[in-house]
Amino acid sequence: MKFIEKFAARLLVCFAVGVLGVGCSSSATEEPLAPVDPDEPVEIVLNGGISISTADGIACADLDPRTVAPASRAAVNPEHGELPISILRRDQSGDPLVYPVYKDGEQLTAKLAASSSTDAVSGITFDVTQYYLPDAAKKTKLIGWHPQTSAAPATAVQFSTTDGTVTFEVDGASDIMLSNEVEGGKDDKFSTDDAKQLKFGHLLTQVQIKAYAADDAAKTKWGKVKSIKLKGEGGKKCKVTLAETPTVAFDPATSPADLTLQQETAGEVELGIGQANAVACGYAMFEPTASGAAIPLTLLVETEHGGTQTVEIASDKVASFDKGKAYTLKLKFSVTGVDPNGQITGWVDHTWGTNQGDFNGEIEL
């Protein structure tokens, strides 16, 4: 009898649990999701990055080719902080579908997120959210530039709705960059694929200058470095004509001017003794030269006791200063003169030539 009572009790418990289970299952049933509306606007999600130049450079046998470019908000490397950018948007329309000319595109403002890696892809955030065209058959093209089109001063970066050009002031401090053009649509979205992200490339060349004294006597003779300028490189305009294949041209200055190096720390620079103790004097970004062009770069070096010295980097020693490259020049102050010593660094690495007769960057003043 006790066995039957126990069995009946257990059966009752199982039945109760089963009923409760059915109740819970029924109450937790989710409503089916509503179908996606094909006419719902789809936000454009875009990515970008800073590309690295792969051009060849000058030869120099005795320096480390991996010196890091000076940290700067202006000179931009693949590792960078948040960057304000401008993007031109062109949408297809008509029958047959065509894109408007560049001067009729819509100019947008955006930000390229900071990057902590040389090969990272950074997100781009539009100041006003952008959407793909509702018609999946119609596509959109985007192209960008940095610095962003400016409101103040209005002349620094200008976009022309007359001829579709972007004009930048070459001030020595601003890193002028242009992206490739990408195309996407509702059914062919922008992504992290190389062909679907904006890659910004440098349009200028950069020179970084360090200096040191050969010995105590040289340091005493010259004193501190007061300033260094690039002769005749100031006041120019960089004009980009937007097209399927953009063109870049540099307009000469109305009034020729010199570019003063940008310094991380303002003030006169005290020379270290020996190449290992070379101190940074600053950097400047300027118009690249065509390969083989007989245009020397001339430095105006002002010191505390030696006045202003003219140091020329002749074209027979440096055939060209290429866009996207940073050329590090080390000025060696001795009792007899100033010897500049060069290497390419920062924006692109380079293996230095070691053959006899290769330029090693030393010029006796």
Coordinates of C-alpha atoms in Angstrom, one line a residue:
M1 CA 0.0 0.0 0.0
K2 CA 2.8 2.4 0.9
F3 CA 4.4 1.7 -2.5
I4 CA 1.2 2.6 -4.3
E5 CA 0.9 5.9 -2.3
K6 CA 4.5 6.9 -3.1
F7 CA 4.0 6.1 -6.9
A8 CA 0.8 8.2 -7.0
A9 CA 2.5 11.1 -5.2
R10 CA 5.4 11.1 -7.7
L11 CA 3.0 10.9 -10.6
L12 CA 1.1 13.9 -9.3
V13 CA 4.3 15.9 -9.0
C14 CA 5.4 15.0 -12.6
F15 CA 2.0 16.0 -13.9
A16 CA 2.2 19.4 -12.2
V17 CA 5.6 20.1 -13.5
G18 CA 4.5 19.1 -17.0
V19 CA 1.6 21.5 -16.8
L20 CA 3.8 24.3 -15.5
G21 CA 6.3 23.6 -18.3
V22 CA 3.7 23.9 -21.0
G23 CA 2.5 27.1 -19.5
C24 CA 6.0 28.7 -19.5
S25 CA 6.7 27.6 -23.0
S26 CA 3.4 29.1 -24.2
S27 CA 4.0 32.4 -22.5
A28 CA 7.6 32.8 -23.9
T29 CA 6.6 32.3 -27.5
E30 CA 7.9 35.4 -29.5
E31 CA 6.0 37.1 -32.2
P32 CA 7.5 36.6 -35.7
L33 CA 9.8 39.5 -36.8
A34 CA 8.3 41.9 -39.3
P35 CA 9.7 41.7 -42.7
V36 CA 12.5 44.2 -43.6
D37 CA 11.1 47.2 -45.6
P38 CA 13.0 47.3 -48.9
D39 CA 12.3 51.0 -49.0
E40 CA 13.8 51.7 -45.6
P41 CA 16.8 54.1 -45.9
V42 CA 20.2 52.3 -45.5
E43 CA 23.0 54.3 -43.8
I44 CA 26.3 54.6 -45.5
V45 CA 29.1 53.1 -43.4
L46 CA 32.5 54.0 -44.7
N47 CA 36.1 53.3 -43.8
G48 CA 39.5 54.9 -44.7
G49 CA 43.2 55.0 -44.0
I50 CA 46.5 56.7 -44.8
S51 CA 48.4 55.1 -47.6
I52 CA 52.2 54.8 -47.7
S53 CA 54.3 55.9 -50.6
T54 CA 56.4 53.3 -52.3
A55 CA 58.6 55.6 -54.5
D56 CA 62.4 55.2 -54.5
G57 CA 64.6 57.8 -52.9
I58 CA 68.1 59.2 -52.6
A59 CA 71.1 57.1 -51.5
C60 CA 72.9 57.6 -48.2
A61 CA 75.2 55.1 -46.7
D62 CA 75.8 55.9 -43.1
L63 CA 72.4 56.6 -41.4
D64 CA 69.6 54.5 -39.9
P65 CA 66.7 54.4 -42.5
R66 CA 64.1 54.0 -39.8
T67 CA 64.3 57.2 -37.8
V68 CA 60.8 58.1 -36.8
A69 CA 59.2 61.3 -38.1
P70 CA 58.6 64.0 -35.4
A71 CA 55.2 63.7 -33.7
S72 CA 52.9 66.4 -35.2
R73 CA 49.3 67.2 -35.6
A74 CA 50.1 68.4 -39.1
A75 CA 52.3 65.7 -40.6
V76 CA 50.1 62.7 -40.8
N77 CA 51.3 59.1 -40.7
P78 CA 49.3 55.8 -40.8
E79 CA 49.3 56.1 -37.0
H80 CA 47.3 59.3 -36.5
G81 CA 44.7 61.1 -34.4
E82 CA 41.2 62.0 -35.5
L83 CA 41.3 63.9 -38.8
P84 CA 38.7 66.3 -40.1
I85 CA 38.1 65.6 -43.8
S86 CA 35.9 66.8 -46.7
I87 CA 34.2 64.3 -49.0
L88 CA 32.5 65.0 -52.3
R89 CA 29.5 62.9 -53.0
R90 CA 28.1 62.3 -56.5
D91 CA 24.9 60.2 -57.1
Q92 CA 23.8 58.6 -60.3
S93 CA 20.6 59.8 -61.9
G94 CA 18.8 59.9 -65.3
D95 CA 18.2 57.3 -68.0
P96 CA 20.7 56.1 -68.9
L97 CA 22.3 56.5 -65.4
V98 CA 25.1 59.0 -65.3
Y99 CA 27.1 60.8 -62.6
P100 CA 27.1 64.6 -62.3
V101 CA 30.3 66.4 -63.1
Y102 CA 32.5 67.0 -60.0
K103 CA 31.7 70.7 -59.7
D104 CA 28.1 69.8 -59.1
G105 CA 28.8 67.2 -56.4
E106 CA 27.6 67.6 -52.8
Q107 CA 30.4 68.6 -50.5
L108 CA 30.3 66.9 -47.1
T109 CA 32.2 67.2 -43.9
A110 CA 33.4 64.1 -41.9
K111 CA 36.0 62.7 -39.6
L112 CA 38.5 59.9 -40.0
A113 CA 38.8 58.1 -36.7
A114 CA 42.2 57.8 -35.0
S115 CA 44.5 54.9 -35.9
S116 CA 47.1 53.2 -33.7
S117 CA 48.4 50.9 -36.3
T118 CA 50.2 51.2 -39.7
D119 CA 47.7 48.9 -41.4
A120 CA 44.5 49.7 -39.5
V121 CA 41.3 50.6 -41.2
S122 CA 39.6 53.6 -39.5
G123 CA 35.9 54.4 -39.6
I124 CA 34.6 57.6 -41.2
T125 CA 31.8 59.5 -39.5
F126 CA 29.8 62.0 -41.5
D127 CA 28.8 65.2 -39.7
V128 CA 25.4 64.6 -41.2
T129 CA 24.4 60.9 -41.6
Q130 CA 24.4 59.8 -45.2
Y131 CA 22.2 57.1 -46.8
Y132 CA 22.4 55.1 -50.0
L133 CA 20.1 55.9 -52.8
P134 CA 16.7 54.1 -52.4
D135 CA 16.9 52.6 -55.9
A136 CA 19.4 49.8 -55.6
A137 CA 20.3 50.2 -59.3
K138 CA 21.7 53.7 -58.6
K139 CA 25.2 54.1 -57.1
T140 CA 27.2 56.8 -55.4
K141 CA 30.8 57.9 -55.8
L142 CA 32.9 59.4 -53.0
I143 CA 36.3 61.2 -52.9
G144 CA 37.9 63.0 -50.0
W145 CA 40.7 65.4 -49.0
H146 CA 42.5 66.8 -46.0
P147 CA 42.7 69.5 -44.7
Q148 CA 39.0 70.0 -44.7
T149 CA 37.5 72.8 -46.7
S150 CA 37.9 75.8 -44.4
A151 CA 35.5 78.4 -43.2
A152 CA 38.1 80.5 -41.4
P153 CA 40.4 81.5 -42.9
A154 CA 38.3 80.9 -46.0
T155 CA 41.3 81.0 -48.3
A156 CA 43.2 78.1 -46.7
V157 CA 41.3 75.3 -48.5
Q158 CA 38.7 76.1 -51.1
F159 CA 36.4 73.9 -53.3
S160 CA 35.2 75.6 -56.5
T161 CA 31.7 74.9 -57.8
T162 CA 32.9 76.6 -61.1
D163 CA 35.5 74.1 -62.2
G164 CA 35.5 71.3 -59.6
T165 CA 39.0 72.1 -58.2
V166 CA 40.2 72.0 -54.6
T167 CA 42.9 74.6 -53.8
F168 CA 45.2 74.4 -50.7
E169 CA 47.7 76.8 -49.3
V170 CA 51.2 75.4 -49.0
D171 CA 52.2 76.8 -45.7
G172 CA 54.9 74.2 -44.6
A173 CA 52.8 73.0 -41.7
S174 CA 49.7 71.4 -43.4
D175 CA 49.9 67.9 -44.7
I176 CA 47.8 68.0 -47.9
M177 CA 46.2 64.7 -48.8
L178 CA 43.8 63.3 -51.5
S179 CA 42.0 60.0 -51.5
N180 CA 41.1 57.6 -54.2
E181 CA 37.5 57.5 -55.4
V182 CA 35.2 54.7 -54.3
E183 CA 31.8 53.6 -55.6
G184 CA 29.0 51.8 -53.8
G185 CA 25.2 51.3 -53.6
K186 CA 22.4 49.8 -51.6
D187 CA 23.2 46.3 -52.9
D188 CA 27.0 46.9 -53.3
K189 CA 27.9 48.6 -50.0
F190 CA 31.2 50.3 -49.0
S191 CA 33.3 47.9 -46.8
T192 CA 36.8 47.3 -45.5
D193 CA 37.9 45.9 -48.8
D194 CA 40.7 47.9 -50.5
A195 CA 38.5 48.9 -53.4
K196 CA 35.7 50.2 -51.1
Q197 CA 37.6 52.4 -48.6
L198 CA 39.1 55.9 -49.0
K199 CA 42.9 55.8 -48.8
F200 CA 44.5 59.2 -48.4
G201 CA 47.8 59.8 -50.0
H202 CA 50.3 62.7 -49.4
L203 CA 50.6 65.3 -52.2
L204 CA 53.6 67.0 -50.6
T205 CA 57.2 66.1 -49.8
Q206 CA 58.6 66.6 -46.3
V207 CA 62.0 67.5 -45.0
Q208 CA 63.0 66.9 -41.4
I209 CA 66.2 68.6 -40.2
K210 CA 68.4 67.7 -37.3
A211 CA 71.7 69.3 -36.3
Y212 CA 74.8 68.6 -34.3
A213 CA 78.3 69.9 -33.6
A214 CA 81.4 67.9 -34.6
D215 CA 83.1 68.9 -31.3
D216 CA 83.2 71.5 -28.5
A217 CA 85.1 74.0 -30.7
A218 CA 82.4 73.9 -33.4
K219 CA 79.6 74.2 -30.8
T220 CA 81.3 77.3 -29.4
K221 CA 81.9 78.8 -32.8
W222 CA 78.3 78.6 -34.1
G223 CA 76.3 78.8 -30.9
K224 CA 72.6 77.9 -31.1
V225 CA 70.5 77.4 -34.2
K226 CA 68.1 80.3 -34.4
S227 CA 66.1 79.4 -37.5
I228 CA 66.1 77.3 -40.6
K229 CA 64.1 78.2 -43.7
L230 CA 63.4 76.6 -47.1
K231 CA 64.3 79.3 -49.6
G232 CA 61.5 80.3 -52.1
E233 CA 59.1 77.4 -51.1
G234 CA 56.5 79.6 -49.4
G235 CA 53.3 81.2 -50.7
K236 CA 52.5 78.5 -53.3
K237 CA 49.1 77.0 -54.0
C238 CA 48.4 73.3 -54.5
K239 CA 45.4 72.9 -56.9
V240 CA 43.7 69.5 -57.4
T241 CA 41.4 69.1 -60.4
L242 CA 38.9 66.5 -59.5
A243 CA 38.3 63.9 -62.2
E244 CA 38.3 60.2 -62.8
T245 CA 42.1 60.6 -62.8
P246 CA 42.7 63.7 -60.7
T247 CA 45.5 66.1 -61.6
V248 CA 47.7 68.1 -59.2
A249 CA 49.4 71.4 -60.0
F250 CA 51.3 73.9 -58.0
D251 CA 50.8 77.6 -58.7
P252 CA 53.9 79.8 -57.9
A253 CA 53.7 82.4 -55.2
T254 CA 52.6 85.9 -56.2
S255 CA 55.2 87.1 -53.8
P256 CA 58.1 84.6 -53.3
A257 CA 58.5 83.7 -49.7
D258 CA 60.6 81.3 -47.5
L259 CA 59.1 78.5 -45.5
T260 CA 60.2 78.4 -41.8
L261 CA 60.6 75.0 -40.3
Q262 CA 57.8 73.9 -37.9
Q263 CA 59.2 73.1 -34.5
E264 CA 57.7 70.8 -31.9
T265 CA 59.2 73.1 -29.2
A266 CA 59.6 76.7 -30.1
G267 CA 62.9 78.6 -29.5
E268 CA 66.6 78.4 -30.4
V269 CA 68.1 74.9 -30.6
E270 CA 71.3 74.1 -28.7
L271 CA 73.6 71.7 -30.7
G272 CA 74.5 68.3 -29.3
I273 CA 78.0 67.0 -29.9
G274 CA 78.3 64.1 -32.3
Q275 CA 75.8 62.6 -34.7
A276 CA 74.3 60.4 -32.0
N277 CA 73.3 63.6 -30.2
A278 CA 71.8 65.4 -33.2
V279 CA 68.8 67.5 -32.1
A280 CA 65.6 68.1 -34.1
C281 CA 65.3 71.6 -35.6
G282 CA 61.9 71.1 -37.2
Y283 CA 60.2 70.0 -40.4
A284 CA 58.4 71.5 -43.4
M285 CA 56.2 70.1 -46.2
F286 CA 56.5 71.6 -49.6
E287 CA 56.0 71.1 -53.4
P288 CA 57.6 67.9 -54.6
T289 CA 60.0 68.1 -57.6
A290 CA 59.8 66.1 -60.7
S291 CA 62.3 63.3 -61.1
G292 CA 65.5 64.6 -62.6
A293 CA 64.4 68.2 -62.4
A294 CA 67.4 70.5 -61.9
I295 CA 65.8 72.4 -59.0
P296 CA 68.0 72.4 -55.9
L297 CA 66.6 72.7 -52.4
T298 CA 68.2 75.7 -50.6
L299 CA 68.3 76.0 -46.8
L300 CA 68.9 79.3 -45.0
V301 CA 70.5 78.4 -41.7
E302 CA 70.7 81.1 -39.1
T303 CA 72.9 80.6 -36.1
E304 CA 73.7 82.6 -32.9
H305 CA 77.3 83.5 -33.9
G306 CA 77.5 82.6 -37.6
G307 CA 74.8 84.7 -39.1
T308 CA 72.8 83.1 -42.0
Q309 CA 74.4 80.4 -44.1
T310 CA 73.1 79.2 -47.4
V311 CA 73.2 75.4 -47.7
E312 CA 72.3 74.0 -51.1
I313 CA 71.2 70.4 -51.7
A314 CA 72.0 70.3 -55.4
S315 CA 70.0 68.2 -57.9
D316 CA 73.1 66.2 -58.8
K317 CA 73.0 64.8 -55.3
V318 CA 69.2 64.5 -54.7
A319 CA 67.6 63.9 -58.1
S320 CA 64.1 64.7 -56.7
F321 CA 62.1 65.3 -53.6
D322 CA 59.2 62.9 -54.1
K323 CA 55.6 63.2 -52.8
G324 CA 54.8 61.1 -49.8
K325 CA 58.4 60.9 -48.6
A326 CA 60.1 62.4 -45.6
Y327 CA 63.8 63.4 -46.2
T328 CA 65.8 63.7 -43.0
L329 CA 68.8 66.0 -43.3
K330 CA 71.4 66.1 -40.6
L331 CA 73.5 69.3 -40.4
K332 CA 77.0 68.8 -39.1
F333 CA 78.5 72.0 -37.8
S334 CA 82.3 71.9 -37.8
V335 CA 84.9 74.7 -37.4
T336 CA 85.1 74.8 -41.2
G337 CA 81.5 74.7 -42.2
V338 CA 78.1 73.0 -42.1
D339 CA 77.6 69.5 -43.7
P340 CA 74.1 68.3 -44.4
N341 CA 73.5 64.6 -44.3
G342 CA 70.3 63.0 -45.6
Q343 CA 68.0 60.1 -45.3
I344 CA 64.4 59.3 -46.2
T345 CA 62.2 58.5 -43.2
G346 CA 58.8 58.7 -41.5
W347 CA 56.3 58.4 -44.3
V348 CA 58.2 55.7 -46.1
D349 CA 61.2 53.4 -45.3
H350 CA 64.2 53.2 -47.7
T351 CA 67.3 51.1 -48.0
W352 CA 70.3 53.3 -48.5
G353 CA 72.8 52.8 -51.3
T354 CA 76.3 51.7 -50.3
N355 CA 78.1 51.8 -53.7
Q356 CA 81.2 53.8 -54.1
G357 CA 80.3 57.3 -55.4
D358 CA 76.7 57.3 -54.0
F359 CA 75.7 60.6 -52.4
N360 CA 76.1 60.4 -48.7
G361 CA 74.4 63.7 -47.9
E362 CA 77.6 65.6 -46.9
I363 CA 78.1 69.1 -48.4
E364 CA 80.9 71.3 -47.2
L365 CA 79.7 74.9 -46.7

